[in-house]
XYZ file of C-alpha atoms in Angstrom:
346
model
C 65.756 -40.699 -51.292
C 63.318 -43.737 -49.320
C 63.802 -41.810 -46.253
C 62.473 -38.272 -47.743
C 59.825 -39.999 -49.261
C 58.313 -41.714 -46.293
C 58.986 -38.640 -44.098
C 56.481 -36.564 -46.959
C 53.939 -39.418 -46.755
C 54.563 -38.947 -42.682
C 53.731 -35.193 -43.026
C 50.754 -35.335 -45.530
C 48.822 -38.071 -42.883
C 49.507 -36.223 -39.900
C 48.133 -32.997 -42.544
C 45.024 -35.163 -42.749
C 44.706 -36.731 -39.729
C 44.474 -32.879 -38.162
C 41.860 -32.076 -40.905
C 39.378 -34.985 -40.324
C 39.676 -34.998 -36.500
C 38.585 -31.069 -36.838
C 41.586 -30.273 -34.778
C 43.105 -26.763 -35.387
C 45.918 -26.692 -38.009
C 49.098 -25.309 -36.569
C 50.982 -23.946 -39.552
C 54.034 -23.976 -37.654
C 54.364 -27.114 -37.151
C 55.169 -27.650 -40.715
C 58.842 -25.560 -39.821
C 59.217 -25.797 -36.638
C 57.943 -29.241 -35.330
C 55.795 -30.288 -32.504
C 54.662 -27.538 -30.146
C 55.353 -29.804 -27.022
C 51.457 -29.530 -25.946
C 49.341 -32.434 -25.433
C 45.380 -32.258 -24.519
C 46.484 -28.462 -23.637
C 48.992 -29.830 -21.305
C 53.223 -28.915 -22.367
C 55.043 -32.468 -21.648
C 58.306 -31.398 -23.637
C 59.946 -28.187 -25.020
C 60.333 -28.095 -28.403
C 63.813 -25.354 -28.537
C 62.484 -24.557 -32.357
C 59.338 -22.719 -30.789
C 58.119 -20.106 -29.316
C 55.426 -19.901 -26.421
C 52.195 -20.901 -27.756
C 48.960 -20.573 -26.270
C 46.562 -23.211 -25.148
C 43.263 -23.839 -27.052
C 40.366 -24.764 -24.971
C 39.510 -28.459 -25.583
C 36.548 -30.295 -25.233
C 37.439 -31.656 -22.061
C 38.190 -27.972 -20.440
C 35.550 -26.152 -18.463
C 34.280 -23.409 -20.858
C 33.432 -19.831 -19.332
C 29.603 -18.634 -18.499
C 29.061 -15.313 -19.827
C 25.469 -14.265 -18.106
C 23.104 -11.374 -18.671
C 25.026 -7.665 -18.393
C 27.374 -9.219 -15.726
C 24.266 -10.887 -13.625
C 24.963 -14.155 -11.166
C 22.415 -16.607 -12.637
C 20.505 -19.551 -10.588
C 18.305 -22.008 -10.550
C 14.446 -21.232 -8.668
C 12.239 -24.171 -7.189
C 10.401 -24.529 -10.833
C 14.175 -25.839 -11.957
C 14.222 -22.767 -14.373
C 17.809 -20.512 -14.540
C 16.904 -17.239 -13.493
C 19.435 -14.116 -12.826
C 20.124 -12.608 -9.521
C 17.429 -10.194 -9.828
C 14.765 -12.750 -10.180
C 14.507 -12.809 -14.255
C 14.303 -16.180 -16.072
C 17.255 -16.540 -18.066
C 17.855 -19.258 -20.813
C 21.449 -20.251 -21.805
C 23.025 -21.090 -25.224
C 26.579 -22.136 -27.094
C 27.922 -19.726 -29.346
C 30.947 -20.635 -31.660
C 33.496 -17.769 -32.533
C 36.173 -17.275 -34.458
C 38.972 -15.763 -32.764
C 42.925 -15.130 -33.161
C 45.303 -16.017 -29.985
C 48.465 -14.968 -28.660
C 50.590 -16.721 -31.174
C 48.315 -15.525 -34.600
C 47.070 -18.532 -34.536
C 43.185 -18.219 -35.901
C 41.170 -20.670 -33.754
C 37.310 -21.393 -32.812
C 36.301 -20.891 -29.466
C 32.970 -22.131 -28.076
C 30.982 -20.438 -25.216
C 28.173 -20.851 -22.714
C 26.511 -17.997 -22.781
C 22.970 -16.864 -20.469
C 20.095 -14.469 -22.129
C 16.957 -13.033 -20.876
C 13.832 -15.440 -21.849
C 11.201 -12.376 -23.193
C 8.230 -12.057 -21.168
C 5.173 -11.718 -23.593
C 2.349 -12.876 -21.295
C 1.707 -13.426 -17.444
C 1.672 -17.395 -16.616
C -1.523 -18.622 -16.178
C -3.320 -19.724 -13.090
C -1.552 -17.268 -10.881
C -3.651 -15.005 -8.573
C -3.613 -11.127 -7.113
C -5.019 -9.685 -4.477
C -6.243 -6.252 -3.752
C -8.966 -4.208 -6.084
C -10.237 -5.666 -8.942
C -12.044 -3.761 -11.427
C -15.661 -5.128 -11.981
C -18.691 -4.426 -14.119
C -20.754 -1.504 -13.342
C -18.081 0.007 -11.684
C -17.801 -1.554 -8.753
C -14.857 -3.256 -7.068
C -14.233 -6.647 -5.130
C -11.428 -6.073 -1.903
C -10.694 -9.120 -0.371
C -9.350 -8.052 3.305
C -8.029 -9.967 6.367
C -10.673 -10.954 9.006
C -9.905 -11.056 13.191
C -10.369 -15.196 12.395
C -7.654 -14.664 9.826
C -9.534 -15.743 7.150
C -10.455 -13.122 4.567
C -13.579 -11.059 4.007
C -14.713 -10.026 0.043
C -16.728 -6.818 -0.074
C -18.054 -5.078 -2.964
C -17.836 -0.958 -2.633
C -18.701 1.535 -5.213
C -15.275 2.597 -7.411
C -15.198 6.348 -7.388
C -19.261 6.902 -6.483
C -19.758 10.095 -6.669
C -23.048 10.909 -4.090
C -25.662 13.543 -4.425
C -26.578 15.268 -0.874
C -29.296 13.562 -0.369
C -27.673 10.051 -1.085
C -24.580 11.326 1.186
C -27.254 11.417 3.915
C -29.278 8.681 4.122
C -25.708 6.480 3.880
C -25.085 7.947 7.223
C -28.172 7.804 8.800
C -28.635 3.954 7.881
C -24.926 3.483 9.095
C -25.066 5.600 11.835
C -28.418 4.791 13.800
C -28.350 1.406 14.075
C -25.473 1.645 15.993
C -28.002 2.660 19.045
C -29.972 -0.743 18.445
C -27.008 -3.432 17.153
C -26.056 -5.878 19.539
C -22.449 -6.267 19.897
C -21.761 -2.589 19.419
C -19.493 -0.590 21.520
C -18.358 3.511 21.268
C -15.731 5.216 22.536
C -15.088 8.732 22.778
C -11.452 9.482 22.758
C -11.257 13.227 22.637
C -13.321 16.096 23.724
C -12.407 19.400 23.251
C -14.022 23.036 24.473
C -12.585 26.226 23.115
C -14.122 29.862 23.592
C -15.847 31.136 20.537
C -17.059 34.866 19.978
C -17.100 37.331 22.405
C -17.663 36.844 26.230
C -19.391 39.659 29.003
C -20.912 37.263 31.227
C -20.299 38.788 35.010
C -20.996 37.982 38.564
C -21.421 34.155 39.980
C -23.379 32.646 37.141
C -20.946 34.079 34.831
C -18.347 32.553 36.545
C -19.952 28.885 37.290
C -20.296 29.105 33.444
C -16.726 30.222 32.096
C -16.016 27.372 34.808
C -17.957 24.560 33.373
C -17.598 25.607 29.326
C -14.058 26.932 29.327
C -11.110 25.555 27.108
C -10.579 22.066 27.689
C -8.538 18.869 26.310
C -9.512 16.024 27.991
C -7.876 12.701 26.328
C -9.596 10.145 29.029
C -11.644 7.461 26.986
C -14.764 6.966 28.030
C -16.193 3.437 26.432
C -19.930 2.586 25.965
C -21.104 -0.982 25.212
C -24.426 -1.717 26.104
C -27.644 -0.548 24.179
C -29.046 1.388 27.226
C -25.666 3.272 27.822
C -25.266 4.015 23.971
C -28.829 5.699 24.156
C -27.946 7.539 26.785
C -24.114 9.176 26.260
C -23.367 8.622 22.491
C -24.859 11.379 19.846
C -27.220 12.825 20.020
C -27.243 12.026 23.944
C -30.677 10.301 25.502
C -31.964 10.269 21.518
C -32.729 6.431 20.030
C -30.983 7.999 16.820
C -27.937 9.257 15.490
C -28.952 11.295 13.428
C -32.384 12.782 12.521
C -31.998 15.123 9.673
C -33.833 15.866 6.897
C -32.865 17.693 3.778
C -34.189 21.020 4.788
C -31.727 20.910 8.001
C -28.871 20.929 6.325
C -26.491 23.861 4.829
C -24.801 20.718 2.665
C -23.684 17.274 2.325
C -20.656 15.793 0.564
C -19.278 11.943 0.741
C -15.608 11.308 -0.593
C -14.255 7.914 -0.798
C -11.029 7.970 1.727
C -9.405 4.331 0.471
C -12.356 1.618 1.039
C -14.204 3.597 3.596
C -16.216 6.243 2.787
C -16.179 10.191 4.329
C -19.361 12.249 4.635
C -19.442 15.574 5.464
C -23.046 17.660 6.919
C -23.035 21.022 7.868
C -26.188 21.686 9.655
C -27.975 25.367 9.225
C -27.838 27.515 12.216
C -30.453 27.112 14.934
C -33.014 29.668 14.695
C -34.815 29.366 18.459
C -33.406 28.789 21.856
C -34.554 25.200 21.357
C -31.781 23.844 19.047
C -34.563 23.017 16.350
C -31.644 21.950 13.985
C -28.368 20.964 16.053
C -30.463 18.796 17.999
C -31.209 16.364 15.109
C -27.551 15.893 14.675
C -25.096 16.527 18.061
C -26.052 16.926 21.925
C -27.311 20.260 21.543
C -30.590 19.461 24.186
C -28.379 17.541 26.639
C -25.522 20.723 26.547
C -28.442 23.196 26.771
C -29.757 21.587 29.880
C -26.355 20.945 31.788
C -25.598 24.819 31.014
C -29.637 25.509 32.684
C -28.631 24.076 35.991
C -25.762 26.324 36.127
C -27.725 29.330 35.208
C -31.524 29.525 35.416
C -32.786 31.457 32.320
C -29.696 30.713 29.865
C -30.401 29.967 26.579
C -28.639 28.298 24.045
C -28.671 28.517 20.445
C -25.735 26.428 17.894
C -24.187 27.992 14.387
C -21.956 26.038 12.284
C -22.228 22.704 12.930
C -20.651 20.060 11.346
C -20.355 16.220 11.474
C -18.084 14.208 9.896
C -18.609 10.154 9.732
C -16.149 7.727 8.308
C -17.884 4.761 6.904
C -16.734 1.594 5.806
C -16.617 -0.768 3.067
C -19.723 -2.589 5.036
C -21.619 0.157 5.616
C -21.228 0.653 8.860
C -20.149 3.915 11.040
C -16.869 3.260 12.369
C -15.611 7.003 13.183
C -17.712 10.119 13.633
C -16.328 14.009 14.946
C -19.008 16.442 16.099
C -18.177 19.950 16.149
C -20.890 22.465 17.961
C -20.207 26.037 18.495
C -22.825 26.971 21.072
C -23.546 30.092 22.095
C -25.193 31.282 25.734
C -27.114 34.273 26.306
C -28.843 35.698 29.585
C -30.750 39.204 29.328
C -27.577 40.840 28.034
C -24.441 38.775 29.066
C -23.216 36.573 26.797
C -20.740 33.569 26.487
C -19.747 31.102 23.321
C -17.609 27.496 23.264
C -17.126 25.048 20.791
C -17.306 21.786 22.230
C -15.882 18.849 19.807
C -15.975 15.088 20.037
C -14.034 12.240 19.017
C -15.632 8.528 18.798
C -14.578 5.353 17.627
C -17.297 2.322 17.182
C -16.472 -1.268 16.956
C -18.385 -4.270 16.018
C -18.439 -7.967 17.499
């Protein structure tokens, strides 16, 4: 009777020593004894039960669960971010689950969750276009020292013709009086235009020296004097010398940070190129085409110029296009001569 009643007192301390440890209570220990395990480890085999399965202890490395299946890491700042750059924070869940055995046990996890992004950290920078006041914008671009250079450009100016003209006459003609300028044509091209009679020898010196034509070879142009004398208009201290009434029209497009302008010029009306000649070589074409031919005129239709300007104002890219047509008593001969130039600044 002693020896039942100190095995019930054994029972109801090992009862509460389980309960105030917070140790899972195995109910089958009650019947069946000791499961054999120790700190999760099985030192003996208990033949009165069945396989049981281990609970994670304390001392056991928990699993990481991280964001949607995501490898998490740690950046330079020491935050935990996931593989696709995110910062991540991590937290311990508790849950209540049943094991192999029916056993109902708590399990504790590790557990990584997107940090919510509700404002940019401060004191970072960007680069690029910023919106300012007045609609302008500030680019900050790389310079040939590779420092940077800030420039502030219209955002989506929109030009009347007149404007469109004077921004490429003031970036266009100082290119014939700048020091440290230098042009290059890159292209010129000469394709027949209209109808053609012209006959006998002058006809043919003519077709000779006007006919279709791709020549490729750069030609460069870096001193003031030689400027003047073989960049447009050819022998001419400006660029450009049109007014208003010269013009059919003139549009400017913004093309990035630079800046596009577009003239067409109205048709000469006299063998002297009173219009063309304020805007491409029209005088200097004219005169090559009179040694040829003594008595040819010359008269241009449809001319058009096209400048790219940049962010600084200045003419960096101009094509010419003149149609010119030649005329002697009644023969008759047309090409389109077109240029390509480049201009670069020191």
């Amino acid at each position: 009777m002693k020896n039942k009643t100190r095995i019930t007192a054994l029972l109801t301390a090992l009862v509460m020593m389980f309960t105030l440890t917070g140790c899972v209570l195995d109910m089958e220990f009650m019947t069946a004894g000791w499961d054999g395990y120790v700190n999760g480890e099985k030192i003996w085999d208990n033949p009165n039960r069945g396989e049981a399965t281990t609970v994670p202890t304390e001392e056991e490395t928990l699993p990481e669960e991280g964001v949607s299946g995501e490898e998490v890491s740690v950046d330079e700042n020491g935050n935990v971010v996931s593989d696709e750059g995110e910062e991540v924070q991590e937290e311990i869940i508790t849950e209540t689950q049943t094991n192999a055995a029916g056993q109902t046990v708590i399990v504790t996890k590790k557990v990584t969750q997107k940090v919510p992004q509700t404002a940019k950290p401060q004191g970072g920078s960007t680069q690029g276009t910023k919106p300012q006041a007045g609609g302008s914008v500030n680019t900050t671009k790389a310079a040939s020292n590779g420092g940077t250079v800030q420039t502030t450009q219209a955002a989506n100016k929109t030009y009347t013709a007149a404007e469109a003209l004077e921004l490429y006459k003031s970036a266009a003609n100082p290119v014939k009086s700048k020091a440290g300028v230098t042009v290059t044509r890159t292209r010129e091209v000469y394709t027949e235009v209209g109808s053609s009679n012209l006959s006998g020898l002058s006809g043919t010196i003519i077709k000779k020296a006007f006919g279709p034509k791709d020549d490729k070879e750069q030609k460069v142009f870096s001193t003031p004097s030689d400027i003047v004398k073989s960049f447009v208009v050819e022998k001419q201290s400006y660029v450009c010398n049109l007014s208003m009434s010269d013009v059919k029209s003139v549009t400017a497009k913004q093309s990035g940070n630079n800046t596009v302008v577009t003239i067409y010029v109205k048709d000469d009306t006299s063998n002297n190129q009173n219009y063309s000649n304020k805007a491409v070589s029209a005088t200097a074409v004219a005169e090559l085409a009179a040694t040829f031919s003594s008595g040819l005129t010359m008269k241009c239709k449809d001319v058009r110029v096209t400048a790219t300007i940049d962010s600084q104002g200045r003419l960096v890219n101009l094509n010419t296009y003149m149609p010119a047509y030649f005329s002697k008593d009644d023969q008759y001969f047309g090409a389109a001569i077109e240029q390509w130039w480049t201009v670069s600044y020191k």
